[in-house]
CSV table of C-alpha atoms and ligand atoms in Angstrom, one decimal:
chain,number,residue,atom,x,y,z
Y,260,UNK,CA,0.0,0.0,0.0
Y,261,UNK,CA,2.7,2.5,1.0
Y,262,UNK,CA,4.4,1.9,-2.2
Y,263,UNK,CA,2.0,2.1,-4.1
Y,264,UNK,CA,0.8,5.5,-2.3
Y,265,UNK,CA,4.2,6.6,-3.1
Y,266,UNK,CA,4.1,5.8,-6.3
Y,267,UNK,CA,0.5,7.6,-7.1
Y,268,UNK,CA,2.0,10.8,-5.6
Y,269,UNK,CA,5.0,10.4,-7.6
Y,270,UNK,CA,2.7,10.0,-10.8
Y,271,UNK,CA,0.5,13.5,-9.5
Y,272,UNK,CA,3.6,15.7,-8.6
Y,273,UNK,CA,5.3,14.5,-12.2
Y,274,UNK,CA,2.2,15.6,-13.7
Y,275,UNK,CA,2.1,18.5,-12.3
Y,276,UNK,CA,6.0,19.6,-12.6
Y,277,UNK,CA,5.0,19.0,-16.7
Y,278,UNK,CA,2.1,20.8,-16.9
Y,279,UNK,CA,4.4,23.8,-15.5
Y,280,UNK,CA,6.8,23.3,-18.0
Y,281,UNK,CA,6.3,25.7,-20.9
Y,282,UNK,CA,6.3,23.8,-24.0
Y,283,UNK,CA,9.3,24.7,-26.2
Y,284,UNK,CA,9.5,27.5,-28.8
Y,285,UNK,CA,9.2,26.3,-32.2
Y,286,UNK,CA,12.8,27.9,-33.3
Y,287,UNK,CA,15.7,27.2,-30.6
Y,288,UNK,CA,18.1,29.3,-33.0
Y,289,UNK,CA,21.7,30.3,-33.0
Y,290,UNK,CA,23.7,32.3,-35.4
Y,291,UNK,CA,27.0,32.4,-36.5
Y,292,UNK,CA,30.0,33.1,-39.1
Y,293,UNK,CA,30.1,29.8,-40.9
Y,294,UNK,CA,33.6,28.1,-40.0
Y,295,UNK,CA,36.2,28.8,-42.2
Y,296,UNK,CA,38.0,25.5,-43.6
Y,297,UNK,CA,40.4,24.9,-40.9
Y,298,UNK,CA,37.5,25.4,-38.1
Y,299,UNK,CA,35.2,23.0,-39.3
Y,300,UNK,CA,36.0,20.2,-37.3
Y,301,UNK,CA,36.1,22.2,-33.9
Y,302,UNK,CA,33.2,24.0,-34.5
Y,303,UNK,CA,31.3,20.0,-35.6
Y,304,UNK,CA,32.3,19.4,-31.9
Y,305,UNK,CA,30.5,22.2,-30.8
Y,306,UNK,CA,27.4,21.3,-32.8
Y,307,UNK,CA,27.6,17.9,-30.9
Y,308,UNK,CA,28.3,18.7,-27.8
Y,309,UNK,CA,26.7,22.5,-27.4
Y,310,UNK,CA,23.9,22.9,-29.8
Y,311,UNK,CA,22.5,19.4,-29.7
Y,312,UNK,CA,22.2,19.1,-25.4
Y,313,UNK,CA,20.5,22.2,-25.7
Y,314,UNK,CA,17.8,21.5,-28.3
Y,315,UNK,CA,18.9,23.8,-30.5
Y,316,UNK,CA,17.5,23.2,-33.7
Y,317,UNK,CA,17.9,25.8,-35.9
Y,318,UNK,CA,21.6,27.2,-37.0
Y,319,UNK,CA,22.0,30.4,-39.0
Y,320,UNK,CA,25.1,30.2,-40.7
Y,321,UNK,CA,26.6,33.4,-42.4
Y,322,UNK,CA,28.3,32.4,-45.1
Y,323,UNK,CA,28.8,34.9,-47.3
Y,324,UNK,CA,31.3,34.7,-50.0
Y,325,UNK,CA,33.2,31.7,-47.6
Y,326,UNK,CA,32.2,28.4,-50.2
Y,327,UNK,CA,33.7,27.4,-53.3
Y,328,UNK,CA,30.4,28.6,-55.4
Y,329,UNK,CA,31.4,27.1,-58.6
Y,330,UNK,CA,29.1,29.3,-61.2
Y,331,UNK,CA,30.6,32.5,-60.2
Y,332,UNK,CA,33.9,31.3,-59.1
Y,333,UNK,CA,35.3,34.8,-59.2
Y,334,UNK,CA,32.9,35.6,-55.9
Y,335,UNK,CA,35.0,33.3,-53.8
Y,336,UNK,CA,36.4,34.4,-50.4
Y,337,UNK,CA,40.8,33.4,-50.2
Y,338,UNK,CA,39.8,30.9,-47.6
Y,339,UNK,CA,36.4,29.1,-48.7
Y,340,UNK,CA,34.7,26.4,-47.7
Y,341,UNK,CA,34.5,23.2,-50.2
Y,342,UNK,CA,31.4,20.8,-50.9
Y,343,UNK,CA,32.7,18.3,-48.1
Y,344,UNK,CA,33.2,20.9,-45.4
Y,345,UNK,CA,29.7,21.9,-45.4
Y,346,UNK,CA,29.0,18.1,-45.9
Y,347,UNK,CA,30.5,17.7,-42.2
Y,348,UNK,CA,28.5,20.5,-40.9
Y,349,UNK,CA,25.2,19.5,-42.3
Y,350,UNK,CA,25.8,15.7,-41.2
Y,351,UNK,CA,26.6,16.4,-37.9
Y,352,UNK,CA,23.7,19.2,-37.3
Y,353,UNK,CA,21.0,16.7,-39.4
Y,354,UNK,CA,22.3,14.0,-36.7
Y,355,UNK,CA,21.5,16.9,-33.9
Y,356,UNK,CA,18.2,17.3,-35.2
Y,357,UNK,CA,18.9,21.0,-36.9
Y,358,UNK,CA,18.2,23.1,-39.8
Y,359,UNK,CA,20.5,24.9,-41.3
Y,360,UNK,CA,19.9,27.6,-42.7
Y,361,UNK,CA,22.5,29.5,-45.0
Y,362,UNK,CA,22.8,33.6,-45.2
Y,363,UNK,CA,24.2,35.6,-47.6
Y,364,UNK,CA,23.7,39.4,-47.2
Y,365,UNK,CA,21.7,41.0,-49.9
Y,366,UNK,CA,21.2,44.2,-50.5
Y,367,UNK,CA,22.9,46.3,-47.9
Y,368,UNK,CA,26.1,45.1,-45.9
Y,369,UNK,CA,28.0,44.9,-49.2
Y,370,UNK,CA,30.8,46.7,-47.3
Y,371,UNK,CA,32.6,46.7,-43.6
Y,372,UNK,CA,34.3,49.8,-42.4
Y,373,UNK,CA,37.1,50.9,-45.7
Y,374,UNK,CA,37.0,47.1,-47.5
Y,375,UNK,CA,34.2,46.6,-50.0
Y,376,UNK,CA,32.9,43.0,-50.4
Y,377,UNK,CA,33.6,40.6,-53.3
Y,378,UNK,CA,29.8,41.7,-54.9
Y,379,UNK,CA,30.4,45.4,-55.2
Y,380,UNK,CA,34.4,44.8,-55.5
Y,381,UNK,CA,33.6,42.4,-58.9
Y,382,UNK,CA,30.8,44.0,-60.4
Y,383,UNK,CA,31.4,48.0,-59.1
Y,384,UNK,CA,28.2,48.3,-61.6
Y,385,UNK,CA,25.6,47.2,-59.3
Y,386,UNK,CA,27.1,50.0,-56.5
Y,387,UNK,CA,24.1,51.8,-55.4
Y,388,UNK,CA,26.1,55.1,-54.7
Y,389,UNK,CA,29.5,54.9,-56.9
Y,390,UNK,CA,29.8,58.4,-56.2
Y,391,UNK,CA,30.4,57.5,-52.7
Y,392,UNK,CA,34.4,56.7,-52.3
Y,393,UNK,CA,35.7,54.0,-49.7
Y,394,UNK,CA,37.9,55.8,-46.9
Y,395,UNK,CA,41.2,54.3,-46.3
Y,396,UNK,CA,40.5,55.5,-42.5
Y,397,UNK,CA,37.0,54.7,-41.8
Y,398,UNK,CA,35.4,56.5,-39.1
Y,399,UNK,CA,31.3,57.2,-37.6
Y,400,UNK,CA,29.8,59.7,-38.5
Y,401,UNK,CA,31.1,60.6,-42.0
Y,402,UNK,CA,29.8,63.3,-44.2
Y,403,UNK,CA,28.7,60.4,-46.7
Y,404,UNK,CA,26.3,59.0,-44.1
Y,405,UNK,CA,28.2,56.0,-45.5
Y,406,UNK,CA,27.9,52.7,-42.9
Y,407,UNK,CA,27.6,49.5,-45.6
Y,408,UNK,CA,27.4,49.9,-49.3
Y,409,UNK,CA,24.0,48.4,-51.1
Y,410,UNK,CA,23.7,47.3,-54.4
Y,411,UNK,CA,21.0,48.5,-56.8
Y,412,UNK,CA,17.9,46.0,-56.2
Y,413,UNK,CA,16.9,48.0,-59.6
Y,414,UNK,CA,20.1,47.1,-61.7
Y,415,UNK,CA,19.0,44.8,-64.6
Y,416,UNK,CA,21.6,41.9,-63.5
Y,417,UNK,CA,22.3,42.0,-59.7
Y,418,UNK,CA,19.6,39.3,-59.3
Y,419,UNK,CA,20.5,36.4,-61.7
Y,420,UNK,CA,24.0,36.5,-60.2
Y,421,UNK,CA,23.2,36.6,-56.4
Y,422,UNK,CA,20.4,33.9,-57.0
Y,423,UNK,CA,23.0,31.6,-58.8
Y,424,UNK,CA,25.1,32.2,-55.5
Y,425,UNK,CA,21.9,31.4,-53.2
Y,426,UNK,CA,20.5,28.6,-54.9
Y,427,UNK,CA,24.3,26.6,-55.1
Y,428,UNK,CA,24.6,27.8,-51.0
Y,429,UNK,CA,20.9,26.2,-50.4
Y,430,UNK,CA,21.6,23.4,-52.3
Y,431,UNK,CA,24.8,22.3,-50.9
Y,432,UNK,CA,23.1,23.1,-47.7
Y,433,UNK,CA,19.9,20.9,-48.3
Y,434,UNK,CA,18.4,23.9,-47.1
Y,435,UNK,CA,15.1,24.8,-46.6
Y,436,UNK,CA,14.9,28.2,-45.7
Y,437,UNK,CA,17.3,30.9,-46.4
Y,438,UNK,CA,18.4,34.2,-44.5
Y,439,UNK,CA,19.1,37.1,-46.8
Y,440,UNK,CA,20.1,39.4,-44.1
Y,441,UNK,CA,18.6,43.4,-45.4
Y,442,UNK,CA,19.6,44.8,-41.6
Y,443,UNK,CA,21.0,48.1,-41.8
Y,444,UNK,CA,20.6,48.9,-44.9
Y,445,UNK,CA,21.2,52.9,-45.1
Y,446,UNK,CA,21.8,53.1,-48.5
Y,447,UNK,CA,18.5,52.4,-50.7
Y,448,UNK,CA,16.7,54.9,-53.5
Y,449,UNK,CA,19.6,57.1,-53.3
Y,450,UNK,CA,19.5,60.0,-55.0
Y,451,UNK,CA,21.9,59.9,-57.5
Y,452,UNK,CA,20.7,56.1,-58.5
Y,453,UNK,CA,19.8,56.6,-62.1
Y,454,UNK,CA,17.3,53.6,-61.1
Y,455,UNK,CA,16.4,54.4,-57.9
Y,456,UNK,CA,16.2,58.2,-57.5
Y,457,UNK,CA,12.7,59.9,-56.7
Y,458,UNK,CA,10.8,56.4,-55.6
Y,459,UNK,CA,9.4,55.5,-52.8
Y,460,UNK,CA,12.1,53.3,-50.2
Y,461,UNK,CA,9.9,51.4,-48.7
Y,462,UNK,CA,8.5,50.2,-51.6
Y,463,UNK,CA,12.0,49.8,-53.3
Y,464,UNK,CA,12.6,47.5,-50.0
Y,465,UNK,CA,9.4,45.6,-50.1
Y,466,UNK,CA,9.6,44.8,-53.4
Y,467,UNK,CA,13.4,43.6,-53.1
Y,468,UNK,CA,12.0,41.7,-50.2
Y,469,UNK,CA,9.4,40.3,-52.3
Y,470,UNK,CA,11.7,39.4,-55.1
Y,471,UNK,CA,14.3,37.2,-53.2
Y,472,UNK,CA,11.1,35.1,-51.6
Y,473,UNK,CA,9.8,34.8,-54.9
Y,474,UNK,CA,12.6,33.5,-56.1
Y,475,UNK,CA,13.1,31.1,-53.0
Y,476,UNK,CA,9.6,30.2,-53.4
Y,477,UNK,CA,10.2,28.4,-56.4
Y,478,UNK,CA,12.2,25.7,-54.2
Y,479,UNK,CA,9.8,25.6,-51.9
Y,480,UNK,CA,12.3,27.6,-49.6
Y,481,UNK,CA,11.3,30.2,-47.1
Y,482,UNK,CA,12.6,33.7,-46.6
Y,483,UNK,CA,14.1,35.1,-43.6
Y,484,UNK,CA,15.4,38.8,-42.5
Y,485,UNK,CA,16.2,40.8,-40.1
Y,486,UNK,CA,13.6,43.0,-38.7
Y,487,UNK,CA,15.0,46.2,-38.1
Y,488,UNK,CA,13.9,47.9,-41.5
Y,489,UNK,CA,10.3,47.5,-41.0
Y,490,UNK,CA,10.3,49.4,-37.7
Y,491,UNK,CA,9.6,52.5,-37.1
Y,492,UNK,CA,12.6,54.0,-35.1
Y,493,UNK,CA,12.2,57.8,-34.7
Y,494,UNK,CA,7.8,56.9,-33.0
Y,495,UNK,CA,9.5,54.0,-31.0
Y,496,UNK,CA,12.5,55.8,-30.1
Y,497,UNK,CA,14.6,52.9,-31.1
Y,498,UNK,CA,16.9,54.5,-33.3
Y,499,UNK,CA,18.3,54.4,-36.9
Y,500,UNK,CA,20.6,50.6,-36.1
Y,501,UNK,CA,17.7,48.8,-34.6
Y,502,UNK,CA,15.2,50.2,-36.6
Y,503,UNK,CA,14.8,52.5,-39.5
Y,504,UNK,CA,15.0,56.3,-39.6
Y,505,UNK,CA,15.4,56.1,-43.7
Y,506,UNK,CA,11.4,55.8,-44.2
Y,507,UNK,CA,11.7,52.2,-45.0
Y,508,UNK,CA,9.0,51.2,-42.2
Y,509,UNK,CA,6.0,51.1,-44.0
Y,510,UNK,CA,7.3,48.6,-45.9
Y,511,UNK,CA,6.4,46.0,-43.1
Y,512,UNK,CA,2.7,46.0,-44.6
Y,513,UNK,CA,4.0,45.3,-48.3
Y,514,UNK,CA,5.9,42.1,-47.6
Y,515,UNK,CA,4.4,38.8,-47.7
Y,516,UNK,CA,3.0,37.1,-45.1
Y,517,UNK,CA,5.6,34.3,-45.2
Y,518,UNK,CA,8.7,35.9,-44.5
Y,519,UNK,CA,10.1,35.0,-41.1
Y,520,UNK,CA,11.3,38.0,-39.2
Y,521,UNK,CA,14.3,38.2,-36.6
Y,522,UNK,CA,13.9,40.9,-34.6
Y,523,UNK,CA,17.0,41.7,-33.0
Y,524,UNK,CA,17.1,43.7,-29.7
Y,525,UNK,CA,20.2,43.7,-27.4
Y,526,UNK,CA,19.9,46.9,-25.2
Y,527,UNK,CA,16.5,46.5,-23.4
Y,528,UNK,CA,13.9,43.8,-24.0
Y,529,UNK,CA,11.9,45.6,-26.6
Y,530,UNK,CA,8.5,44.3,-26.7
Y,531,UNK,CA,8.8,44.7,-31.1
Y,532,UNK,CA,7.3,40.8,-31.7
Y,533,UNK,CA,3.5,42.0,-30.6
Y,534,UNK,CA,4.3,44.7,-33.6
Y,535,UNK,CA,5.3,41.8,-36.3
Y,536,UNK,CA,3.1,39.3,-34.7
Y,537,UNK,CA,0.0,41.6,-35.0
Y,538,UNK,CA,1.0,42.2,-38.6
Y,539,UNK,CA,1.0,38.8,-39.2
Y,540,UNK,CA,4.3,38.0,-39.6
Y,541,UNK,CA,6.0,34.8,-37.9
Y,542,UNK,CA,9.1,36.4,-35.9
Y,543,UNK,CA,11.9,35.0,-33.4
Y,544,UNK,CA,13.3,37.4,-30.8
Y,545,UNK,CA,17.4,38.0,-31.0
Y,546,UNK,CA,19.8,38.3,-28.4
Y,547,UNK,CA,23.6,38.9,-28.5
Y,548,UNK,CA,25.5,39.6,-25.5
Y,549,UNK,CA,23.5,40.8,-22.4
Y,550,UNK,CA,22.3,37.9,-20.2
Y,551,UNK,CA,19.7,39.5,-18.0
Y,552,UNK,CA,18.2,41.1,-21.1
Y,553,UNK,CA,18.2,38.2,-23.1
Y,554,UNK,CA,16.5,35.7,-20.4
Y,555,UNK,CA,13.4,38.4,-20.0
Y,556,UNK,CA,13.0,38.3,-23.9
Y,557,UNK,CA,12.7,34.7,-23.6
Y,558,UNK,CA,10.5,35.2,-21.1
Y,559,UNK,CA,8.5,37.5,-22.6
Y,560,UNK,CA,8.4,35.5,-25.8
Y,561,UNK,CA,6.6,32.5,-23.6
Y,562,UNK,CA,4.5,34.8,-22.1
Y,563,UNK,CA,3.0,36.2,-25.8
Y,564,UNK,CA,2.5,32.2,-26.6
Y,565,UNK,CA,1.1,31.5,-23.5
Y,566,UNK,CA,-1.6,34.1,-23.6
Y,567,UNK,CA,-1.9,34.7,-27.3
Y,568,UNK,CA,-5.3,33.9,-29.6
Y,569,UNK,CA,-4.9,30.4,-31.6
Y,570,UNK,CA,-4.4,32.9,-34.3
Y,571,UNK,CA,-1.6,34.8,-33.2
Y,572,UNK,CA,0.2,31.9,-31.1
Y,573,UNK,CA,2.2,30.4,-34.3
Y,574,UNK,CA,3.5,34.1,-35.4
Y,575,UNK,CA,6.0,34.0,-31.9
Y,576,UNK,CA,8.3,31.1,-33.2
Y,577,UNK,CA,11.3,31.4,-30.5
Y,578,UNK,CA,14.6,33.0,-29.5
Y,579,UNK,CA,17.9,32.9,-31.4
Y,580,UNK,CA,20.7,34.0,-30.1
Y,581,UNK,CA,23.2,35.8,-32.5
Y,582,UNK,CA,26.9,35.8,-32.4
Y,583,UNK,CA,29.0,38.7,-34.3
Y,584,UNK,CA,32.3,37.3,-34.5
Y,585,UNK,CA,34.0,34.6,-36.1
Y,586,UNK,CA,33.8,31.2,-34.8
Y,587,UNK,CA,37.4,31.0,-33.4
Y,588,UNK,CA,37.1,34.0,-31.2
Y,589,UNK,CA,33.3,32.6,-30.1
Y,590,UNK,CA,34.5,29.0,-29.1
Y,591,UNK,CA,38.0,30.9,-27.5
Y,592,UNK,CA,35.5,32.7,-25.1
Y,593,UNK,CA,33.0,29.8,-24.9
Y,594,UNK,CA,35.9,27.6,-23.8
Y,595,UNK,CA,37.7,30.3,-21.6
Y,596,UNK,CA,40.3,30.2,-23.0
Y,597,UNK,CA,40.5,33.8,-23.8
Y,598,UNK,CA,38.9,36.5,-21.3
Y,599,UNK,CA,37.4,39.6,-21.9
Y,600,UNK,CA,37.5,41.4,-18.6
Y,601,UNK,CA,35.9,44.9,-19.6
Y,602,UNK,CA,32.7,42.9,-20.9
Y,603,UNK,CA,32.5,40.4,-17.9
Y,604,UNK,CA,29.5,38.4,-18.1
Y,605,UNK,CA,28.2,40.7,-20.9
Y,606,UNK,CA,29.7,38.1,-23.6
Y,607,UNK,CA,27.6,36.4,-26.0
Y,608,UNK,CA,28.4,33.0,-24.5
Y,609,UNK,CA,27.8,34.2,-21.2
Y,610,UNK,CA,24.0,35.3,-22.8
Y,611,UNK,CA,23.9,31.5,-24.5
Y,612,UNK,CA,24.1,30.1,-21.4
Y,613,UNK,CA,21.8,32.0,-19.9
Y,614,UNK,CA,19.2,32.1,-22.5
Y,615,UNK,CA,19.0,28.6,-23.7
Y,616,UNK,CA,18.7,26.6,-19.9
Y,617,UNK,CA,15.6,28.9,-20.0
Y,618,UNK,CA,14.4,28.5,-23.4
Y,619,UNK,CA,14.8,24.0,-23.0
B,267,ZN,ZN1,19.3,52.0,-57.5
């Protein structure tokens, strides 16, 4: 009798611990640099022995210009990764029950500080401001406004060469989704674009938007971006990085339905998912490197599922925690073995930690 007393209590306070549990977010995301060659085979480990244990199971991997595209060779990083390198990652992450899904920024972030990407550096002709010269010292603010160069989304042949480049990434990916990037862009309808000049930008971004998941659409692949375009960031007070000031906002009712947004926040735990959610759109909440921001954005993010119509539930997909550097100097960190005593626990692995005990 006592046992099996024991027992039934057992059973009832199990039930109850589960029915506390919140159930898990539909994307348990982390992003990344993709490895470079000779950091594949630590950063597999990692896959098997971080991501998996914590039921990650989506992986954003920024690729780039870093894989041996063969169609546009010339687009190549130095250092690239070949077919069988991202064989190892895709085995090992298809073993750990992830999707990955490849990025290649498209239309802004065709630059970084004075060095112009291998797009704009190849084919100068789909530069959205040529008039606008790279600095050999680059510095914030500059009298060209100039953060990251965009290509023309208007230039006849931008599209058939960066959709050769994101169908051979997807492919050797076996992806199903792909992440186009479009954060920051501060360059778009400029006024000295013989394409662009006089129209409306948010239009120009919707419909660049609308193009790429078009195009992915025709594999059966979903879109995904960044969010900080289609807020509004001079009403919200959230400012020209995290949002727009460049009257790109409005776009966020011109895009379709389907395009998963990530809405990165990494100051305060902006409550900017209601906004996408209530617009429709499925979105997953970003943090980078602040722990005790990050854990109330995944608890705010259960919160919206937990009291949310049957309607709107589905639109709050998760957390994904993005990571700005390279792998090496992530996993140096992650591993301790290099310290970074002016940021303390404000380090993106610090906030990994901390944000994915809470989101398992
Ligand atoms: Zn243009």
């Amino acid at each position: 009798m006592k046992t099996l007393f024991s027992v039934s209590i057992l059973v009832l306070a199990s039930a109850a611990t589960l029915a506390q549990q919140p159930e898990p977010f539909p994307v348990r995301g982390f992003c990344i640099a993709a490895p470079r060659p000779h950091q594949v085979e630590p950063f597999v480990k990692f896959i098997n022995e971080e991501l998996k244990p914590r039921s990650i199971n989506t992986l954003i991997l920024r690729v780039d210009f870093n894989f041996m595209f063969e169609k546009h060779p010339e687009l190549r990083d130095s250092a690239a990764l070949s077919k069988k390198d991202v064989a190892a990652i895709t085995t090992a992450s298809k073993a750990a029950g992830i999707a990955v899904i490849p990025q290649i920024n498209l239309l802004g972030h065709q630059s970084w500080a004075s060095t112009t990407h291998n797009l704009l550096r190849v084919y100068p002709q789909f530069d959205e401001t040529p008039h606008v010269k790279m600095p050999e010292k680059y510095q914030w603010p500059n009298a060209d406004g100039l953060y990251c160069k965009s290509y023309c989304p208007q230039h006849p042949e931008v599209h058939s060469i960066v959709f050769s480049l994101v169908d051979e990434i997807c492919d050797a990916f076996g992806a199903t989704a792909f992440h186009a990037g479009m954060d920051e862009v501060f360059y778009i309808g400029d006024d000295k674009c013989p394409r662009c000049a006089g129209k409306d930008k948010a239009t120009l971004f919707a419909n660049e938007v609308t193009t790429i998941r078009n195009h992915l659409a025709t594999k059966n692949r979903k879109l995904w971006i960044w969010g900080d375009r289609l807020l509004d960031g001079n009403t919200t007070g959230l400012g020209m990085w995290e949002a727009s000031t460049n009257a790109t906002y409005p776009a966020v009712d011109m895009i379709p339905k389907d395009v998963m947004i990530c809405d990165w926040h990494y100051e305060r735990p902006d409550k900017t998912a209601v906004y996408f959610a209530m617009k429709g759109l499925q979105v997953v909440t970003c943090p980078w490197r602040n722990p005790p921001v990050a854990v109330a954005q995944s608890a705010d993010m259960s919160s919206y599922r937990a009291s949310a119509t049957s309607v709107m539930k589905d639109r709050y997909q998760g957390m994904m925690q993005t990571v700005w550097s390279d792998v090496g100097s992530f996993l140096d960190g992650f591993y301790g073995r290099t310290a970074d005593p002016k940021a303390g626990t404000n380090t993106p692995w610090d906030c990994f930690r901390a944000v994915f005990p809470a989101v398992r």
